[in-house]
CSV table of C-alpha atoms in Angstrom, one decimal:
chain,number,residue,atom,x,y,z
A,1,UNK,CA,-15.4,13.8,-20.7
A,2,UNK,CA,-18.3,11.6,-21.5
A,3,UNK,CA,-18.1,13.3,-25.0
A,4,UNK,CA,-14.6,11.7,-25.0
A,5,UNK,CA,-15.2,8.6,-24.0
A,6,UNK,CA,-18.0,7.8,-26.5
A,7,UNK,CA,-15.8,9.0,-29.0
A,8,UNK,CA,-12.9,6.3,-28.4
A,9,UNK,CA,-15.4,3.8,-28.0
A,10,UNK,CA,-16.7,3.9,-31.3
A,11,UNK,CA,-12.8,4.0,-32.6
A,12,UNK,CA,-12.1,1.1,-31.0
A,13,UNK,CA,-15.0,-0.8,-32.3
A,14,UNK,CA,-14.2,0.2,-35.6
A,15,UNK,CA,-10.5,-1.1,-35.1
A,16,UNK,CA,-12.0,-4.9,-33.6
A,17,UNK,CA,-13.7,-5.2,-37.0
A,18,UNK,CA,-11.3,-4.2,-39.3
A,19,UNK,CA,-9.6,-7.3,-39.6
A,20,UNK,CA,-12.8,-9.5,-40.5
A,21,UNK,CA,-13.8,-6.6,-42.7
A,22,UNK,CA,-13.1,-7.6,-46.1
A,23,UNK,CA,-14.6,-5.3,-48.8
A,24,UNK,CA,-14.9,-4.7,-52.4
A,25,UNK,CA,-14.6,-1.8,-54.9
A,26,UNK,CA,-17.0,-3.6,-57.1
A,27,UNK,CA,-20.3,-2.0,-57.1
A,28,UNK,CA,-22.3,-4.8,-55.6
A,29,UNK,CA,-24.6,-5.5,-52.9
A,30,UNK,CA,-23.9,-7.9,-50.1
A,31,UNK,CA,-26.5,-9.9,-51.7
A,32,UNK,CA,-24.8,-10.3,-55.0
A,33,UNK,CA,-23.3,-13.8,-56.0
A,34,UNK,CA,-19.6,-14.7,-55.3
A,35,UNK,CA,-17.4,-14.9,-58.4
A,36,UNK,CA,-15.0,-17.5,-57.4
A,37,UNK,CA,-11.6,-18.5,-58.2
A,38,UNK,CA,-12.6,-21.7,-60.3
A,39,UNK,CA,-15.1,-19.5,-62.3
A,40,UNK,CA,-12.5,-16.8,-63.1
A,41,UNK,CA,-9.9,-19.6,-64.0
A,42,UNK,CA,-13.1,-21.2,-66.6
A,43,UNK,CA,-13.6,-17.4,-67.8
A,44,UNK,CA,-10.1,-17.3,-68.7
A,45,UNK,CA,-9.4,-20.9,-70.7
A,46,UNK,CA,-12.0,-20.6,-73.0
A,47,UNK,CA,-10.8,-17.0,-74.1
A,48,UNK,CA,-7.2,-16.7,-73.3
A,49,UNK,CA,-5.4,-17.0,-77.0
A,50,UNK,CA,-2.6,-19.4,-75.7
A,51,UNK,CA,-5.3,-21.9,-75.2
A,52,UNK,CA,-6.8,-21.6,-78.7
A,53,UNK,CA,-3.2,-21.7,-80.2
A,54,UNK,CA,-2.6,-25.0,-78.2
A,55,UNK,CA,-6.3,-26.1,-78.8
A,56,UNK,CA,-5.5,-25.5,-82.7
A,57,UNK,CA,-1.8,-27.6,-82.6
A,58,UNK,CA,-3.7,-30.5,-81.1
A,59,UNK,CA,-6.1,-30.5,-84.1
A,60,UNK,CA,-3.1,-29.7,-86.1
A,61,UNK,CA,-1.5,-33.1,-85.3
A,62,UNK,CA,-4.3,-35.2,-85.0
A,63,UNK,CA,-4.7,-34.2,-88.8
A,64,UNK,CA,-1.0,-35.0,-88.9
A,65,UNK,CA,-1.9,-38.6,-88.0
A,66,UNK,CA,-4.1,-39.0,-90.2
A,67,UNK,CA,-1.8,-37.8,-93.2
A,68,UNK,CA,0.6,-39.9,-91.5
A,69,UNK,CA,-1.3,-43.5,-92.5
A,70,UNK,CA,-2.6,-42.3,-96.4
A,71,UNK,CA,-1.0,-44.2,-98.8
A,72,UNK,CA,0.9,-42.7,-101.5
A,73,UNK,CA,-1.3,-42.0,-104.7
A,74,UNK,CA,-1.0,-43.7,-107.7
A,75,UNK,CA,0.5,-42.1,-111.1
A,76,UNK,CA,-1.4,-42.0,-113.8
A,77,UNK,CA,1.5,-42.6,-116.9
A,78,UNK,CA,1.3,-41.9,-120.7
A,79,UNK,CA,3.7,-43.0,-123.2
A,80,UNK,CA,3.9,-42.1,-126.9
A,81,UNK,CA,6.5,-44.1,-129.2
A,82,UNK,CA,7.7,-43.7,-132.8
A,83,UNK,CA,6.8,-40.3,-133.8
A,84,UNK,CA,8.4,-37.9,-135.6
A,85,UNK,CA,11.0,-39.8,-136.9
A,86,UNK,CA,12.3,-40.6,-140.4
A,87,UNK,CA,11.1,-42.5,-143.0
A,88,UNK,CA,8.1,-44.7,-142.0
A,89,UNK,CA,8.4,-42.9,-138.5
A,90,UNK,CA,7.7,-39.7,-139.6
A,91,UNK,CA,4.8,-37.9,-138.5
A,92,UNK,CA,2.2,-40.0,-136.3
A,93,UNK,CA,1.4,-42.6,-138.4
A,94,UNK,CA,3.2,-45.1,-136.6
A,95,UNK,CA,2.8,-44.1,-133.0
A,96,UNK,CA,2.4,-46.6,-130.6
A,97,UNK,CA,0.5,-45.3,-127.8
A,98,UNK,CA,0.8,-46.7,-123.8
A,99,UNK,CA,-1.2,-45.5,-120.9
A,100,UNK,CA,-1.0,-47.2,-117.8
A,101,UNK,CA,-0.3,-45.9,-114.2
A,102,UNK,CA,2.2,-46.6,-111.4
A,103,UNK,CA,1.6,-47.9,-107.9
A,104,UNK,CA,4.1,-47.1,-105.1
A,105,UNK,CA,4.5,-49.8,-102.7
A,106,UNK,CA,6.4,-48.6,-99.3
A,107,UNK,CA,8.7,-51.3,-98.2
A,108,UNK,CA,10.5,-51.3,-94.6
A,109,UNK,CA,7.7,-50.4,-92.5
A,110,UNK,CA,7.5,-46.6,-93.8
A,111,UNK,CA,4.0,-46.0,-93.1
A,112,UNK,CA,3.6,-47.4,-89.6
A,113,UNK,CA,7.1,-45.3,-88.6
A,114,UNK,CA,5.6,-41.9,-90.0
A,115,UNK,CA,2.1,-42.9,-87.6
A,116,UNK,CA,4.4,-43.5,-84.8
A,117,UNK,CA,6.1,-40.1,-85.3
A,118,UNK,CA,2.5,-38.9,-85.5
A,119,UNK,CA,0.9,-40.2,-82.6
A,120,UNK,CA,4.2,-39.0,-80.3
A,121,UNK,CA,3.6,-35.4,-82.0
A,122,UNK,CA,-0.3,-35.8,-81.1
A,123,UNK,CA,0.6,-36.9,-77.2
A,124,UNK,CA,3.4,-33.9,-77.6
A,125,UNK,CA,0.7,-31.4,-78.5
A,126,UNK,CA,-2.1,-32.8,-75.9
A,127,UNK,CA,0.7,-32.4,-73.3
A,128,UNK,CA,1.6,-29.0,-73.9
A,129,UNK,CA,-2.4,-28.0,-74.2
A,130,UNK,CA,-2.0,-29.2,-70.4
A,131,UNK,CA,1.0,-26.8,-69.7
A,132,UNK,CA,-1.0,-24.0,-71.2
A,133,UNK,CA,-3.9,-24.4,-69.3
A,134,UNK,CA,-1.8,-24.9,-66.1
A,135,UNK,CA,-0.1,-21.7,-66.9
A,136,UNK,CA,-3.2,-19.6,-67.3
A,137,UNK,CA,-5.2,-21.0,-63.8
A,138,UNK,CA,-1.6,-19.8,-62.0
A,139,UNK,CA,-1.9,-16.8,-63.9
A,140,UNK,CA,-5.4,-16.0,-63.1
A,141,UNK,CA,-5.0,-17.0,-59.5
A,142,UNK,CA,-2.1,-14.5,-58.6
A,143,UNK,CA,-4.6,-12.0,-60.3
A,144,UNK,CA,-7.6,-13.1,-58.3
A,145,UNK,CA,-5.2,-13.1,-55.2
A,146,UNK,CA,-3.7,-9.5,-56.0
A,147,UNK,CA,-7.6,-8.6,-56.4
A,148,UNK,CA,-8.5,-10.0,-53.3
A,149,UNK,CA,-5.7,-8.7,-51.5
A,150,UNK,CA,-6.3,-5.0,-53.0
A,151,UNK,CA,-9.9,-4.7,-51.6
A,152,UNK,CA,-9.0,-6.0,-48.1
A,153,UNK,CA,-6.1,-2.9,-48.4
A,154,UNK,CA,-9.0,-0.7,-49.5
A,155,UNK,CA,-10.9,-1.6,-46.4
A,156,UNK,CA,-8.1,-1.2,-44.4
A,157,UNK,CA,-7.4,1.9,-45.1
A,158,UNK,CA,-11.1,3.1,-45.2
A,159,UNK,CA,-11.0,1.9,-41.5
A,160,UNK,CA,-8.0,4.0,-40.9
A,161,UNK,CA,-9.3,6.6,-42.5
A,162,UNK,CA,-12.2,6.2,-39.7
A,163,UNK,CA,-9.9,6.2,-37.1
A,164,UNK,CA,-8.1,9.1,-37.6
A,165,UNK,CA,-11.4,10.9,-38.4
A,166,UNK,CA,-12.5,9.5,-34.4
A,167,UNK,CA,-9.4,10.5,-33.4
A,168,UNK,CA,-9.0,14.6,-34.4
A,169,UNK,CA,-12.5,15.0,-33.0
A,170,UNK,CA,-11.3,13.6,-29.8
A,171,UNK,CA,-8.3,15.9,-30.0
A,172,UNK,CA,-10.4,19.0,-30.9
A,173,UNK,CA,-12.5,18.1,-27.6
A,174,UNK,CA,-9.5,18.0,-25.2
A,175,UNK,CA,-8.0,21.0,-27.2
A,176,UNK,CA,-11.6,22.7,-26.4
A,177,UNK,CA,-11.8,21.7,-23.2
A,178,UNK,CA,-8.3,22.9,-22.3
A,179,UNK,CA,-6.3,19.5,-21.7
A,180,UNK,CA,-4.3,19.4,-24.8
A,181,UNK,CA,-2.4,21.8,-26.7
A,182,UNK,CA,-3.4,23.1,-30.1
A,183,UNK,CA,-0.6,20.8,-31.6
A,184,UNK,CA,-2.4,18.0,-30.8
A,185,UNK,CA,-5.3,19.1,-32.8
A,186,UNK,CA,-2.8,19.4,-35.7
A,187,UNK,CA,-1.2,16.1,-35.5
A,188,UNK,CA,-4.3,14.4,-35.8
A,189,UNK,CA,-5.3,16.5,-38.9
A,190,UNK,CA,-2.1,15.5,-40.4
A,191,UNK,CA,-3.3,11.8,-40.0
A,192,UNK,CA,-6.7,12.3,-41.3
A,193,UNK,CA,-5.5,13.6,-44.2
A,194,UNK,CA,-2.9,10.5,-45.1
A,195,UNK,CA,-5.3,8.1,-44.3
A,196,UNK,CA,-7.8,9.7,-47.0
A,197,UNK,CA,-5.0,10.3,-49.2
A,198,UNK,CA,-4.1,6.2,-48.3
A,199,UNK,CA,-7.6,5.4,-49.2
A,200,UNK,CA,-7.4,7.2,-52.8
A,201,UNK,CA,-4.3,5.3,-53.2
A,202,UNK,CA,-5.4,1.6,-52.2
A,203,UNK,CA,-8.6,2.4,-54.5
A,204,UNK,CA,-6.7,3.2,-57.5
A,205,UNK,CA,-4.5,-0.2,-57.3
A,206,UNK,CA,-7.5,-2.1,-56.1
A,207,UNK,CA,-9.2,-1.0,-59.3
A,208,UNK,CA,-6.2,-1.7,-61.1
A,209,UNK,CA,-6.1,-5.2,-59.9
A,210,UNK,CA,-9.5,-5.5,-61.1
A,211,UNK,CA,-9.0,-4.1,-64.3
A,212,UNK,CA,-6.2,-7.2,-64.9
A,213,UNK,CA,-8.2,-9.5,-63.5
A,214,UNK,CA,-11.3,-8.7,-66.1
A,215,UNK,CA,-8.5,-8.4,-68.8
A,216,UNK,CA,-7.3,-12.1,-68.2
A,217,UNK,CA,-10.7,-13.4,-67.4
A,218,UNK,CA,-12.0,-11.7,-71.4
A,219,UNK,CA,-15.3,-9.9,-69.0
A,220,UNK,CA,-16.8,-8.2,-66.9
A,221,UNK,CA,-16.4,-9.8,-63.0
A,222,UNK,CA,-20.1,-11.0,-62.5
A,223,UNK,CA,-20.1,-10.9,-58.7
A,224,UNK,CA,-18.0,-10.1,-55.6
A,225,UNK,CA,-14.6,-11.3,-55.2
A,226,UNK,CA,-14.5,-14.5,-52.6
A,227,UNK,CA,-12.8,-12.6,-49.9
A,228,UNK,CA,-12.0,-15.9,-47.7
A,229,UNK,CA,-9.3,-16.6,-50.7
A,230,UNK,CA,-6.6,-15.6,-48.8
A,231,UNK,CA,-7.7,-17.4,-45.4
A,232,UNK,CA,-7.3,-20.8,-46.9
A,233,UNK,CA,-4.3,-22.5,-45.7
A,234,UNK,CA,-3.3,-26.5,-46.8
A,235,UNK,CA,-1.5,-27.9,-44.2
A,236,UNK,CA,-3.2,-28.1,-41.1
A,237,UNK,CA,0.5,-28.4,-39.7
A,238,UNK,CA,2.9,-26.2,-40.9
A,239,UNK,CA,5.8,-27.2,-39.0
A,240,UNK,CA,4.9,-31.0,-40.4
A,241,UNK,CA,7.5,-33.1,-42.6
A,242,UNK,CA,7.4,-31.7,-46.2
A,243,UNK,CA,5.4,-34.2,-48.6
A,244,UNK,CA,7.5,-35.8,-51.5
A,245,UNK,CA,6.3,-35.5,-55.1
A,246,UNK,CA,7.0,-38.1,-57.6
A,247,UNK,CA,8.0,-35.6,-60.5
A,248,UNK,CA,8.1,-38.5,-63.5
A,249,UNK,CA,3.8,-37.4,-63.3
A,250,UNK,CA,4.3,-34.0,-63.6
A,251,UNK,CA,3.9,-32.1,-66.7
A,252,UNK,CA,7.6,-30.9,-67.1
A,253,UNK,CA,8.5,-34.6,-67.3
A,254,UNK,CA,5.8,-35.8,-69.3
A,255,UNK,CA,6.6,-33.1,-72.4
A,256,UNK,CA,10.3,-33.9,-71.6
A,257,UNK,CA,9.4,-38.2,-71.9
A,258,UNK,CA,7.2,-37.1,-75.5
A,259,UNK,CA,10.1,-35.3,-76.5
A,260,UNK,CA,12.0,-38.6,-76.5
A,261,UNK,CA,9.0,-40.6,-78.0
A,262,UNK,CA,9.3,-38.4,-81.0
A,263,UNK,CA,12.6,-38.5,-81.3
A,264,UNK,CA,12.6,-42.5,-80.7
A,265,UNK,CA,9.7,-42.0,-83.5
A,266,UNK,CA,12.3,-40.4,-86.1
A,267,UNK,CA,15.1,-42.6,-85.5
A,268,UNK,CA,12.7,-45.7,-86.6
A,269,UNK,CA,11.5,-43.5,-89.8
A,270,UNK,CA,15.1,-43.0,-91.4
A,271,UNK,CA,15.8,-46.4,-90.5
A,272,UNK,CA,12.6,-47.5,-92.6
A,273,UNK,CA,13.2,-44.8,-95.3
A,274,UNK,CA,16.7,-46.6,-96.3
A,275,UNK,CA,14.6,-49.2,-97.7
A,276,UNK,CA,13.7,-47.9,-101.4
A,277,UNK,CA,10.3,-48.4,-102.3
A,278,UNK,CA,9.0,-50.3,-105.8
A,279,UNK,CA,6.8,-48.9,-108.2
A,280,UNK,CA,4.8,-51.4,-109.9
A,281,UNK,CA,3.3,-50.1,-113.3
A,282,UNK,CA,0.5,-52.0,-115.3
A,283,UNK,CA,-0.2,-50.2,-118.7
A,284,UNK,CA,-2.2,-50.9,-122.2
A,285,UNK,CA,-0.5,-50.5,-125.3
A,286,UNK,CA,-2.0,-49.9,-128.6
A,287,UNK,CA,0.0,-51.3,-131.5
A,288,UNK,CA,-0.5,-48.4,-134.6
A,289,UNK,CA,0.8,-51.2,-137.4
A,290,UNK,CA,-2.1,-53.3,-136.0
A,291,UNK,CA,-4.3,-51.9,-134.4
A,292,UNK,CA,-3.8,-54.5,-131.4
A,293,UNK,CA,-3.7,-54.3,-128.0
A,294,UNK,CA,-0.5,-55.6,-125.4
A,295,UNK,CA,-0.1,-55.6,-121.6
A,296,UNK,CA,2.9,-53.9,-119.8
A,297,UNK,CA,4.3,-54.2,-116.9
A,298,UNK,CA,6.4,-51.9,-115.5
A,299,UNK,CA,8.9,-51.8,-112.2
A,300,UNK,CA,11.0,-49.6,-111.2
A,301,UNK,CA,12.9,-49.2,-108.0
A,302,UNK,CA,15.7,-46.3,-107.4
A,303,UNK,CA,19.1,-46.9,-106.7
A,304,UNK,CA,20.7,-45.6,-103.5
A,305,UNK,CA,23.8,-43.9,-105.0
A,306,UNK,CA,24.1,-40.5,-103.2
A,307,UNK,CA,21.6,-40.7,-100.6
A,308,UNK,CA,21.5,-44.0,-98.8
A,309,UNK,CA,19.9,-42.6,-95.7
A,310,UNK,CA,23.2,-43.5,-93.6
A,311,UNK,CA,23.6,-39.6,-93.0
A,312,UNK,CA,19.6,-39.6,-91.6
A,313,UNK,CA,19.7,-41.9,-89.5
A,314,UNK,CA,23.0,-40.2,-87.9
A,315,UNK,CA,20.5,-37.4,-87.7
A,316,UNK,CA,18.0,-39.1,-85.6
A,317,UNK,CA,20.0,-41.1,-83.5
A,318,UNK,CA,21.8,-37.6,-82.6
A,319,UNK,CA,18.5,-36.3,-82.0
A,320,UNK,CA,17.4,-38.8,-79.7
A,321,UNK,CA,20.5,-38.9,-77.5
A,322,UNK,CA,19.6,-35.3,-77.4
A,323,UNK,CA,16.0,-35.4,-76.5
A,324,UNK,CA,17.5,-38.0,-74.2
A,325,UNK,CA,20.2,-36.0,-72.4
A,326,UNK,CA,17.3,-33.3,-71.8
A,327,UNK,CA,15.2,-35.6,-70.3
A,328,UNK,CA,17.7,-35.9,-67.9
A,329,UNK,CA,18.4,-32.1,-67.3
A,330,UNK,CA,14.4,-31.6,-66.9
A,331,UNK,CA,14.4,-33.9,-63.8
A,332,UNK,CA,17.0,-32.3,-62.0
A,333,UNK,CA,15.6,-29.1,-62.7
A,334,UNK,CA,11.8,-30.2,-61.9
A,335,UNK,CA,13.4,-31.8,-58.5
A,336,UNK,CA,14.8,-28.6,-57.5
A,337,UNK,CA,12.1,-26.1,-58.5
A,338,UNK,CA,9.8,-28.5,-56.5
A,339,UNK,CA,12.0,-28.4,-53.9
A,340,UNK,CA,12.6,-24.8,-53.4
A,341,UNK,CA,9.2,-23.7,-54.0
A,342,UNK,CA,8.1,-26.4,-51.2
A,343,UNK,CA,10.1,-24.9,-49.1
A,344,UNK,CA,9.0,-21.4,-50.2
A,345,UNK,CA,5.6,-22.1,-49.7
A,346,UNK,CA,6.0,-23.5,-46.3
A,347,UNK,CA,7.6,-20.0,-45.6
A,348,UNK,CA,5.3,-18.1,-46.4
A,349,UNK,CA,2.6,-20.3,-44.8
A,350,UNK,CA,4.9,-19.8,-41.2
A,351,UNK,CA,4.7,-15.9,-42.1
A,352,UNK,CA,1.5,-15.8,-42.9
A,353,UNK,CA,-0.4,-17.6,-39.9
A,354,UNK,CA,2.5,-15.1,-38.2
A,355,UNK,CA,0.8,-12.1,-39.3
A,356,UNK,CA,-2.3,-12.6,-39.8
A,357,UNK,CA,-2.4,-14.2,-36.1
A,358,UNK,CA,0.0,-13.4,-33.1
A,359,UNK,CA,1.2,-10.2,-34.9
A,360,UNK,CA,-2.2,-8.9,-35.5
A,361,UNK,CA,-3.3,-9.5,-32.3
A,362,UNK,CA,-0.7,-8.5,-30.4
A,363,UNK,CA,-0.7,-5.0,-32.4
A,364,UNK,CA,-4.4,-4.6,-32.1
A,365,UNK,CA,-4.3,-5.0,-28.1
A,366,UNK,CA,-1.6,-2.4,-28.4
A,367,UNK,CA,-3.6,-0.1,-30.0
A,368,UNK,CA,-6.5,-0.7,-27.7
A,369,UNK,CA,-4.1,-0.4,-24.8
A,370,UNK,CA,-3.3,3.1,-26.4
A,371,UNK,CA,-6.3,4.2,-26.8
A,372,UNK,CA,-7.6,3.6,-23.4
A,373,UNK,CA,-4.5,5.6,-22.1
A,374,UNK,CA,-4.7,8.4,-24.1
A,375,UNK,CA,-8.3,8.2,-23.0
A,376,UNK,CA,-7.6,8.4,-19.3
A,377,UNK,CA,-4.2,10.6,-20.1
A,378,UNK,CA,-2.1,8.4,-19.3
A,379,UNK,CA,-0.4,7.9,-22.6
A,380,UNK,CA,0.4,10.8,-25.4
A,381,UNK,CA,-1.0,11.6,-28.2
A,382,UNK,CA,2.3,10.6,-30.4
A,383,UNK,CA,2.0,6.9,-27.9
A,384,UNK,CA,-1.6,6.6,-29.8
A,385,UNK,CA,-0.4,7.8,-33.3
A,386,UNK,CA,2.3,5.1,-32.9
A,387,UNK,CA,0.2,2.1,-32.1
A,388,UNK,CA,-2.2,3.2,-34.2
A,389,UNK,CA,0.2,3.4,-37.3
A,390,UNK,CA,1.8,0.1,-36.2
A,391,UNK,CA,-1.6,-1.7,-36.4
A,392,UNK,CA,-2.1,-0.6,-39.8
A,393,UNK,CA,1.5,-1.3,-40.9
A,394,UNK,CA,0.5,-5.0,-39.3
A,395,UNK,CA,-2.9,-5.3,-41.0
A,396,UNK,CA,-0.9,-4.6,-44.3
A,397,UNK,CA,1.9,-6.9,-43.6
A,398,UNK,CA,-1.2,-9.5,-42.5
A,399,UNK,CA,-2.3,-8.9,-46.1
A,400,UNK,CA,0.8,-9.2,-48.0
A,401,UNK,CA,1.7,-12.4,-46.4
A,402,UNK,CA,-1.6,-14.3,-46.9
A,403,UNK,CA,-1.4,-13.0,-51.0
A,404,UNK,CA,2.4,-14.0,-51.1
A,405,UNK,CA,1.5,-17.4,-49.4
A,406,UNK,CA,-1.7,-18.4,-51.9
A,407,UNK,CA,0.7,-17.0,-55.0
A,408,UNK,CA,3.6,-19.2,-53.4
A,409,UNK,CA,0.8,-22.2,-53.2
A,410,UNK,CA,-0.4,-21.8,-56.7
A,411,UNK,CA,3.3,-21.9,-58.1
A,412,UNK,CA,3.9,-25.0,-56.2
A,413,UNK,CA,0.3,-26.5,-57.3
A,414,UNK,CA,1.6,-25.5,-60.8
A,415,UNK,CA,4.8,-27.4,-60.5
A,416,UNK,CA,3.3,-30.1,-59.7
A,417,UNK,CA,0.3,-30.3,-61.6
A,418,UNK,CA,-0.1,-34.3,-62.8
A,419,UNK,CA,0.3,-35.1,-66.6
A,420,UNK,CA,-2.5,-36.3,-68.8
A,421,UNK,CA,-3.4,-39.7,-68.7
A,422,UNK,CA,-0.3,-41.3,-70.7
A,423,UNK,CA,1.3,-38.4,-70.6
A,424,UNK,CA,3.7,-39.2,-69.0
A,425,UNK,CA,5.1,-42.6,-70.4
């Protein structure tokens, strides 16, 4: 009896802790440092290639400004006349010989329309560089969370694993001592061995959700995963009035506004490139008959016959309303996605103080409740098996609920993630 009772004791111990009991595959001591969310996301933008492509396409059109405000070069011209004619004309003797070059000058405003278009591609680019690196910090933070999540299921189930192990040498001490059948004994040796199988399992997925986790980050994980991850909530109320976010900041609505800058951009570039440019030409020409010297002065400007920049402009302005219209459709879309995942999060944050709270408790005293029954034969052995699987189907659903909460936070957090300063005018 006393053999008994010792037994369930420690059982139940290990079953108080099990909840606070977060764990790790990693091999690290308790002493080594935690690796924390905010290092993993800084692991992972200065190696992840969608930030180097977006890093590169901001240099790209910052170049692209500066191309933008060069003027256009000048022509170096040469000119021979009067050669190989007829009579005096024939041959070289009487060439006359000009060399001069030709200067565009842009009329209409050209150059300051293509830096316009240049600096809305630039805030474009710096705006998207933003969306990346949003993307990749909610990527890396439903990884961390899956990671997190995995070892607290590996230490679940190890504690599980502990519990049914407690609980067939209890049941091979009644079965000794002649106050439980044999089946008994078998029952719990049944549940031993899914709990260790369980424990294989969780490990494998657990280092699987490492594995992804050191993929994304481009390394090794230096240090222990910050267990109290999935703890954190944001609202101190969760029944409280749902805040209201002004979209026209967010990132959606700032690329969407740029969108419209550029095309704004174009539309003031075709009207500029209807206005033909002159090309003024000062040249020397040597006389042959002479041997003197003369100025010339060339101009030269073309004649909008069968491209008069009508059609181009069409273009633009189609372009714009375009941009324009999309605008639109990006603000109702933003609005709702906000909305919903709002109301997603706030879900999940109900079902996760839920489970993790009142559930958990309520299914831990039951197992207690069982255990000190089955003790004192009073309850069953398939009364204990019960609450003791229903407490680990609760720790589990505990789990799931805190990951699905922080992933359901960080895709709200991403939705809503502020533009760049100017981004979003």
């Amino acid at each position: 009896m006393h053999k008994i009772f010792v037994t369930f004791l420690i059982a139940a111990s290990c079953a108080s802790i099990a909840h606070a009991q977060v764990g790790s595959i990693a091999p690290f001591s308790q002493d080594s440092p935690v690796y924390t969310l905010e290092q993993a996301v800084s692991s992972a933008g200065g190696s992840a290639p969608a930030t180097e492509a977006a890093s590169a396409a901001v240099e790209a059109a910052r170049a692209g400004r500066t191309v933008a405000g060069l003027r256009p070069n000048p022509v170096v011209q040469g000119q021979v006349e009067n050669v190989v004619g007829s009579g005096p004309y024939r041959g070289v003797r009487s060439a006359e010989t000009t060399v001069g070059f030709a200067i565009p000058i842009e009329l209409g405003g050209k150059r300051g329309a293509r830096v316009a278009v240049a600096n809305a591609q630039l805030s474009r680019a710096e705006i998207q560089a933003a969306i990346i690196a949003a993307d990749v910090r909610l990527q890396v933070t439903q990884l961390y969370v899956e990671a997190v999540a995995a070892d607290r299921r590996v230490a679940t189930a190890r504690d599980q694993a502990r519990i049914a192990s407690d609980a067939l040498q209890a049941a091979r001490i009644r079965v000794q001592a002649g106050r439980a059948s044999p089946l008994e004994e078998q029952r719990a040796e049944v549940a031993r061995i899914n709990a260790e199988a369980n424990v294989e399992q969780q490990l494998r997925l657990a280092k699987a959700a490492h594995t992804n986790l050191e993929r994304r980050i481009g390394g090794p994980i230096t240090g222990v995963l910050d267990g109290t991850a999935l703890d954190r909530f944001a609202n101190a109320n969760v029944y409280g009035p749902v805040a209201t976010v002004d979209t026209s900041s967010t990132l959606a609505m700032a690329a969407a506004n740029a969108d419209v800058s550029i095309a704004e951009a174009g539309v003031r570039l075709a009207r500029a490139n209807r206005v033909p440019d002159l090309n003024v030409g000062p040249a020397i020409r040597r006389l042959e008959e002479t041997n003197d010297l003369a100025a010339v002065l060339t101009v030269s400007i073309p004649i909008p016959v069968f491209n008069n920049g009508r059609a181009a402009i069409t273009q633009a302005t189609a372009q714009q309303s375009q941009a324009d219209a999309q605008r639109r459709v990006a603000a109702l879309d933003i609005e709702q996605a906000i909305t919903d995942a709002q109301a997603q999060a706030a879900n999940a944050e109900t079902a996760a103080r839920t489970a993790s709270g009142p559930a958990l408790a309520a299914a831990e005293e039951a197992a207690r409740i069982a255990r000190i029954g089955y003790r004192e034969g009073k309850f069953g052995q398939l009364e204990l098996l019960d609450a003791e699987r229903t407490l680990a189907e609760t720790r589990n659903a505990a789990i799931n609920a805190l990951a699905n909460y922080q992933n359901a936070r960080a895709r709200l957090e991403r939705l809503t993630t502020p533009a760049p300063d100017g981004g979003n005018k």
